[in-house]
Coordinates of C-alpha atoms (C1' of nucleotides) in Angstrom, one line a residue:
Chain S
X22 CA 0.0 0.0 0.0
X23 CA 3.2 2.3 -0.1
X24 CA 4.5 1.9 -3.3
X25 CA 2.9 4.2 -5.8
X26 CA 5.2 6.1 -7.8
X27 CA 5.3 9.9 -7.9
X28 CA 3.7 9.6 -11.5
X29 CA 2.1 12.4 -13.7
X30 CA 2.3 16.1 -12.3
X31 CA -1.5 16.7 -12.7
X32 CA -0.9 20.4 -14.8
X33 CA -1.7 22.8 -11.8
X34 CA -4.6 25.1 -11.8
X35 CA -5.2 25.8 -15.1
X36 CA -7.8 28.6 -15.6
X37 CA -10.5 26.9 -17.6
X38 CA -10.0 23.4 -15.4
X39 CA -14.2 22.9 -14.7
X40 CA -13.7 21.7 -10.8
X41 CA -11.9 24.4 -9.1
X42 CA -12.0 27.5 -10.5
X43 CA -13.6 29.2 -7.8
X44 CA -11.2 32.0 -6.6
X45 CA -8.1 30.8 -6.4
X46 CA -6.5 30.0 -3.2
X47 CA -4.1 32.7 -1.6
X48 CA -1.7 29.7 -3.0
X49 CA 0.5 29.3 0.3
X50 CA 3.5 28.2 -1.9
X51 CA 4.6 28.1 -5.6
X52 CA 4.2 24.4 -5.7
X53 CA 1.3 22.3 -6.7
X54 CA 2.4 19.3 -4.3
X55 CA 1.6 19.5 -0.7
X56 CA 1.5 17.1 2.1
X57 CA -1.3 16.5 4.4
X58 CA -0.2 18.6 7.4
X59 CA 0.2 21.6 4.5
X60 CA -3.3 21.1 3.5
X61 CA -4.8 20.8 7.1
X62 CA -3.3 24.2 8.3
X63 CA -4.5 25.6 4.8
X64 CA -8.2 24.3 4.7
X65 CA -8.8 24.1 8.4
X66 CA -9.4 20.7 8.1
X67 CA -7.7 18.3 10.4
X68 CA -5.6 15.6 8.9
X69 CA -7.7 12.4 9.7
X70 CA -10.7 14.4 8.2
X71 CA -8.5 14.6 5.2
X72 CA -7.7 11.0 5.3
X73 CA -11.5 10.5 5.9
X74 CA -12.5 12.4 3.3
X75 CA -10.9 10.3 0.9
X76 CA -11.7 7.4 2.3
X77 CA -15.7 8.0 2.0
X78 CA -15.2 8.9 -1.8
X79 CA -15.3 12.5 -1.3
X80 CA -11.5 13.3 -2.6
X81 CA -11.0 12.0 -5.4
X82 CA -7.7 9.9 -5.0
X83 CA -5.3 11.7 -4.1
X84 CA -1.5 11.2 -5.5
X85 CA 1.4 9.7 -3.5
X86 CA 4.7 10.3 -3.1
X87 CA 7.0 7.4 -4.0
X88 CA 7.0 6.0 -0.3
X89 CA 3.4 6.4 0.0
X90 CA 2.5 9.7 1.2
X91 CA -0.4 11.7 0.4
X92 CA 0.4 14.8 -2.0
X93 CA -2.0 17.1 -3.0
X94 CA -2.7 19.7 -5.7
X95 CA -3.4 22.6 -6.7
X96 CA -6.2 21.5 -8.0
X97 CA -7.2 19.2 -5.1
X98 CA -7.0 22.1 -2.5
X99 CA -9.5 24.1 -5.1
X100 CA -11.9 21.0 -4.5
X101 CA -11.6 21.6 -1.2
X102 CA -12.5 24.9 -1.2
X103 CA -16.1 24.1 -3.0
X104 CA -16.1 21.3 0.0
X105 CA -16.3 23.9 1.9
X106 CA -18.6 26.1 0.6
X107 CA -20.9 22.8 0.3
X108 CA -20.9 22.4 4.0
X109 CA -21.9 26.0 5.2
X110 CA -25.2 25.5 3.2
X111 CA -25.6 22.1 5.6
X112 CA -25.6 20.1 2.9
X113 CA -25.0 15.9 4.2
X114 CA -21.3 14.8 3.6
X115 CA -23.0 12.0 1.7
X116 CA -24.8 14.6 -1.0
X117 CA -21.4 15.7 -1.7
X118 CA -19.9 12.7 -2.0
X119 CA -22.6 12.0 -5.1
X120 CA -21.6 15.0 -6.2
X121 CA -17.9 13.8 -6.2
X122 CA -18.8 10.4 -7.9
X123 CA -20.7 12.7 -10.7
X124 CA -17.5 14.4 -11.4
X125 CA -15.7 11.1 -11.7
X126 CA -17.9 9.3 -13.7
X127 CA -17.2 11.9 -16.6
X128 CA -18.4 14.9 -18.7
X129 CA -22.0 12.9 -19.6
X130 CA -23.2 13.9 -16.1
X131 CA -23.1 17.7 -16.2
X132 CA -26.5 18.0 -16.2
X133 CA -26.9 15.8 -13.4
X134 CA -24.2 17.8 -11.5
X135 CA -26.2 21.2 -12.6
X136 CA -29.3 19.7 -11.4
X137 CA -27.8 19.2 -7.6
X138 CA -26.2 22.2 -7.5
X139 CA -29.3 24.1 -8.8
X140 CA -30.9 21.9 -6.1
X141 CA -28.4 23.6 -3.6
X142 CA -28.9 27.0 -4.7
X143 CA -32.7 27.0 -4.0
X144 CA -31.6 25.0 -0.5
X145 CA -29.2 28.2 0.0
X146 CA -31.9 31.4 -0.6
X147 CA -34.4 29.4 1.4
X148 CA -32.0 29.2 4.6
X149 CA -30.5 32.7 3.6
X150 CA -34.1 33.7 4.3
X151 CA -34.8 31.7 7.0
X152 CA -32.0 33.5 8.6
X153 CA -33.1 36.6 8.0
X154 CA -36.3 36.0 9.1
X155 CA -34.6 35.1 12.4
X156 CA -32.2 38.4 12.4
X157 CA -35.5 39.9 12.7
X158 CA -37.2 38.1 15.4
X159 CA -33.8 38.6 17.2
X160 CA -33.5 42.9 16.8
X161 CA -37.1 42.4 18.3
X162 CA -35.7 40.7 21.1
X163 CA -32.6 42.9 21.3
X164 CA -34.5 46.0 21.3
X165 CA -36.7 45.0 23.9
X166 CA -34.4 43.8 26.3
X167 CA -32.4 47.5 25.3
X168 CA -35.5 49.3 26.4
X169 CA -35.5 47.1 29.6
X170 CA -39.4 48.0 30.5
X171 CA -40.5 44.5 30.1
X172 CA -43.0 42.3 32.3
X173 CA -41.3 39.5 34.6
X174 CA -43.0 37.1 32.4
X175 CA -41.9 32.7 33.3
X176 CA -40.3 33.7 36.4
X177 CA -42.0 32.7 39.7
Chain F
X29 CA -45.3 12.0 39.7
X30 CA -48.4 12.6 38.3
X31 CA -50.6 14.6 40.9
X32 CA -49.5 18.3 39.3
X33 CA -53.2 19.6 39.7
X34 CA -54.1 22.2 37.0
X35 CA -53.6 25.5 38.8
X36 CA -53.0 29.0 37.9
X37 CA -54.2 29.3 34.1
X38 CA -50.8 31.5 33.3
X39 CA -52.6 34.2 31.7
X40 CA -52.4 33.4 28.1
X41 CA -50.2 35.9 25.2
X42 CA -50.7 38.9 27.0
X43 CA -49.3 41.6 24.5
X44 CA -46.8 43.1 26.1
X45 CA -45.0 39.5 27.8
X46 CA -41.4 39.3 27.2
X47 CA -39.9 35.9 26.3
X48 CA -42.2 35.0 23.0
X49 CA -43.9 38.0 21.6
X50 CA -42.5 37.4 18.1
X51 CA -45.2 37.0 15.7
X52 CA -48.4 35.7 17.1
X53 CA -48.8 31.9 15.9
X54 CA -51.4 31.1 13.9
X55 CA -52.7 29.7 17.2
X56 CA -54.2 26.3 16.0
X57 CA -57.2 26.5 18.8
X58 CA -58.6 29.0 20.3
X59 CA -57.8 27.1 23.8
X60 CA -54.4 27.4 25.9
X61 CA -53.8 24.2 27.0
X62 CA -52.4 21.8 24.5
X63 CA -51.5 18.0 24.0
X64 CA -48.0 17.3 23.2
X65 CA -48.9 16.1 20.0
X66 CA -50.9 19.0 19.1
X67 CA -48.0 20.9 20.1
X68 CA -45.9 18.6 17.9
X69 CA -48.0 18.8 15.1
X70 CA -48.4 21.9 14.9
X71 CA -44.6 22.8 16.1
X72 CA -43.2 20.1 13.9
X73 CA -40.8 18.4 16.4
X74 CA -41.8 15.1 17.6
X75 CA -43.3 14.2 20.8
X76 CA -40.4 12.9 21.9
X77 CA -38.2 15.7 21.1
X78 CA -40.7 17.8 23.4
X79 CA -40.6 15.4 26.3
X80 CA -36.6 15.5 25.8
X81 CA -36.8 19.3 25.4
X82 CA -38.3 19.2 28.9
X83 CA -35.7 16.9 30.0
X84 CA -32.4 18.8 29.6
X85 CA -34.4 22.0 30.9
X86 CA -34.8 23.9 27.4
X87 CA -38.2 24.3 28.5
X88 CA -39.8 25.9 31.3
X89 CA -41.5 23.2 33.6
X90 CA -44.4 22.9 31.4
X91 CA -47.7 22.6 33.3
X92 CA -49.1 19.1 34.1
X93 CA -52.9 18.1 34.1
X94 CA -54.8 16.4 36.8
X95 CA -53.4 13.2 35.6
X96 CA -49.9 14.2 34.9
X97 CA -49.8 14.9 31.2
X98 CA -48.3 17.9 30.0
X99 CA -50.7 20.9 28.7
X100 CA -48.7 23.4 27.0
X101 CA -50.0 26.9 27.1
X102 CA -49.4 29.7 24.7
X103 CA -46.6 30.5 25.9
X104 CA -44.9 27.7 25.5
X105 CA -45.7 27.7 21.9
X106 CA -44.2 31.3 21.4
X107 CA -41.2 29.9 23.3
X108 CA -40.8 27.3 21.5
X109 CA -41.1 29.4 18.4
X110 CA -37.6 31.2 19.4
X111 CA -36.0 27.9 20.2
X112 CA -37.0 27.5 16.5
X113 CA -35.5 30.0 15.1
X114 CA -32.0 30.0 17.3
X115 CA -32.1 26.2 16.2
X116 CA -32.3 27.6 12.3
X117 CA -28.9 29.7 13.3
X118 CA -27.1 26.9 14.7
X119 CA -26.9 27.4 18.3
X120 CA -25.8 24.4 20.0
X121 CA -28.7 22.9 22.2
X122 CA -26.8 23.4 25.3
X123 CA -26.3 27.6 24.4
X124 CA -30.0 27.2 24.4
X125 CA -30.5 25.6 27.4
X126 CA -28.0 28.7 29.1
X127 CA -30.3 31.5 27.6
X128 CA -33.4 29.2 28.9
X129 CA -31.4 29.6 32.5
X130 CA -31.2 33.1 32.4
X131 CA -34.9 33.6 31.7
X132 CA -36.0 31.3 34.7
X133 CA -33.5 32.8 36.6
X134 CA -35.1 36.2 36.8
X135 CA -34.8 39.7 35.3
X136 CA -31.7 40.4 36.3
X137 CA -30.2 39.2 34.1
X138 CA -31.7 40.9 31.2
X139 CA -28.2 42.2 30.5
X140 CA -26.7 38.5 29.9
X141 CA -29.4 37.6 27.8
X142 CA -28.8 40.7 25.2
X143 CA -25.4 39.3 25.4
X144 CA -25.8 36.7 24.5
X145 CA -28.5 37.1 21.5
X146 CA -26.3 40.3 20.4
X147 CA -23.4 37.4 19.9
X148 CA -25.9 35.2 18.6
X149 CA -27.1 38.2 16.2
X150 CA -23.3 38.7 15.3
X151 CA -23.0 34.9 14.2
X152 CA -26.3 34.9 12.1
X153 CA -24.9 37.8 10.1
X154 CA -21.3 36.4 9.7
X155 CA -23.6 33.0 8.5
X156 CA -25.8 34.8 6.1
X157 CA -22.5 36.7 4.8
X158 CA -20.6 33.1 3.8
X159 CA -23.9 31.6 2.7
X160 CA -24.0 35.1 -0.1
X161 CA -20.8 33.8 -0.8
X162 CA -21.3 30.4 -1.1
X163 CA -24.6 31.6 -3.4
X164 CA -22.2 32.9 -6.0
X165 CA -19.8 30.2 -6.1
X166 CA -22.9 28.1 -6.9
X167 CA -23.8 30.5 -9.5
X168 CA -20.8 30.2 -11.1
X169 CA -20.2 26.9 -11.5
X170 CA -24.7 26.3 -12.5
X171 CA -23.6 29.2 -15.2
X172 CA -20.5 26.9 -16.0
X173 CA -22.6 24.0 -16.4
X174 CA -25.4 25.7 -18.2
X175 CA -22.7 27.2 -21.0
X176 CA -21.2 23.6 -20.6
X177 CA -17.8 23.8 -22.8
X178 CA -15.6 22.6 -20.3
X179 CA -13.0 20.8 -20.6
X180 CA -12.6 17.1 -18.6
X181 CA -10.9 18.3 -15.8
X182 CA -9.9 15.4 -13.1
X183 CA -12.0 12.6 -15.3
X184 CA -8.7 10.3 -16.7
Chain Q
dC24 C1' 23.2 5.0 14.5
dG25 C1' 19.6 6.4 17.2
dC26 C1' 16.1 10.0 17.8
dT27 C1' 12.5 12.8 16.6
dT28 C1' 9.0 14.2 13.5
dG29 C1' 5.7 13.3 10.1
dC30 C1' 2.8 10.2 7.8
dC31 C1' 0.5 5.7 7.1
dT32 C1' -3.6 2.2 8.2
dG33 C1' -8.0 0.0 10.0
dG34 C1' -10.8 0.3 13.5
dA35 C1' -12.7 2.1 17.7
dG36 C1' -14.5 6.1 20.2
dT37 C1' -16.8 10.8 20.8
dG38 C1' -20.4 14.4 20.9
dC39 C1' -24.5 16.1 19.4
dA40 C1' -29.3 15.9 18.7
dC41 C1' -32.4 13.4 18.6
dT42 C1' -35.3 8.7 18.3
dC43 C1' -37.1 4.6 19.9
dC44 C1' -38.4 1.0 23.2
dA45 C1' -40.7 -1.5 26.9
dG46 C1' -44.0 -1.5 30.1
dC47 C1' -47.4 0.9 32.0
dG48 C1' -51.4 4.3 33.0
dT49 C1' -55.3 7.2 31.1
dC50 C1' -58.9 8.9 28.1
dT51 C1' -62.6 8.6 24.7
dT52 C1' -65.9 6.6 22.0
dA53 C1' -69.1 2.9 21.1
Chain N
dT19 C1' -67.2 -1.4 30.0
dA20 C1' -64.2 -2.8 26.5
dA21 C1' -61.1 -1.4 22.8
dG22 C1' -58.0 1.5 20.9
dA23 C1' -55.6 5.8 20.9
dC24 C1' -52.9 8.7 23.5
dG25 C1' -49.5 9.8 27.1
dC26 C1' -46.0 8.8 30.8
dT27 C1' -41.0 7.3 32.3
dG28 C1' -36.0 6.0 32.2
dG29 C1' -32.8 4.3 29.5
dA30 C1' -31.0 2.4 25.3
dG31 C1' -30.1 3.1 20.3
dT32 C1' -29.2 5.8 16.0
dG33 C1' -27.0 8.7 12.4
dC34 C1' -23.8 12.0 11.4
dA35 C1' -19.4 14.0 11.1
dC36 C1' -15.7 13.7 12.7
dT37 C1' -11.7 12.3 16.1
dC38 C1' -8.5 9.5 18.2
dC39 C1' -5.6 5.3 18.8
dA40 C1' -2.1 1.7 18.3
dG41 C1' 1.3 0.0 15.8
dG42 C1' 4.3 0.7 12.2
dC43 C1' 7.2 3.0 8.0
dA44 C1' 10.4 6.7 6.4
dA45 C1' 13.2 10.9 6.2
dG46 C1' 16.3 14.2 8.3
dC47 C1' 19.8 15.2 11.6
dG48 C1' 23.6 15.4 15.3

DNA sequence: CGCTTGCCTGGAGTGCACTCCAGCGTCTTA
DNA sequence: TAAGACGCTGGAGTGCACTCCAGGCAAGCG
């Protein structure tokens, strides 16, 4: 299991790649190969969710170095990134790892993958409202307790 | 455990109570005394997420009738209505459960409390901000999909 | 050469927020 | 008054998303 050759360079973040275009990373360094402890400090994300991450299908597989260690890519990092994103909206680890088998299983599934994401982006303005909804209730509340003239309501 | 007679009729949503004047349910009956499954229905959490509510004291004792079942009032309703919407930010149960203290505990401690939902305010914002962000990520890539001349990216 | 540091693996453990169960009592409608 | 729906309790179980552990390579350094 520690054996596979550091093969093909995976040309770095070219700007019309499809996965991972989003806004470029601040880059840390010039290179495009970085090891797993690089990565976690970079993405926030520990190094056994890194490892896990792979493991439930939701890297794609990452390269190795010749003795076996994980190095990731530019391009890897930018899937990160939409990772991410994907989480803050709440969306289940295992909807994104469909998403991630769409990407694998070719070109013929981009209107699948447009399908989910559109699915996403109505799942987004709904909670962006919700949320707003509850910035409201909450200045209520605020102003309320600002104006502190309020009856002693639940309390014995 | 089950001889809580029905007593004091806790004056139903009096306009100007404090803790759950958000919007006026649509107040399902006309009565104040509910079932925990009318409460659930109409609340959408489950009976036993009610009971277990109760339990780790994110509800105020809730009134009991002659025979020990619970009869939610009102006011129960309207605070479970905030619980609802600090659930829709994220708040950790437990952060819950502290504001729920602070509100039994009197009204002293009206200061803590707009503390606490000015940080909570704070955090809803800084949500709603990443999930703008995270909107136009999505955008991007749906428009990428929709124009779709993309080249393979990671697909061998 | 030995030591430290970093990384590897499969599998077990954790914390949160429920969710369900068994076994029992109560209420309502026929 | 009998049947079926509803409610009660303490405690165990579930699903998710990590998080940690033991045991073991491998590279760099004094």
């Amino acid at each position: 299991m520690q054996v596979a050759k550091d093969t093909r360079q995976r040309g770095s973040a070219d700007p019309m790649s499809c996965e991972g275009d989003e806004q470029g990373h601040p880059r840390p360094l010039g290179q495009d190969r970085y090891t797993i402890s690089e990565v976690a400090e970079f993405t926030g994300l520990s190094a056994h969710t890194l490892r896990w991450y792979e493991r439930i299908g939701l890297m794609p597989h990452v390269d190795r170095s010749h003795t076996g260690q994980r190095r990731f890519t530019n391009r890897d990092l930018d899937w990160l990134a939409l990772v991410g994103k994907l989480r803050l909206t709440g969306m289940p680890v295992a909807d994104m790892v469909r998403y991630a088998e769409l990407v694998r299983a070719g070109d013929h599934t981009y209107p699948q993958r447009q399908a989910l994401l559109e699915a996403t982006r109505t799942d987004v303005l709904q909670r962006i409202a919700e949320l707003q909804d509850t910035l409201s209730v909450l200045d209520h509340k605020i102003s309320t307790y600002a104006g502190a003239r309020c009856a002693p309501e639940r309390t014995a």
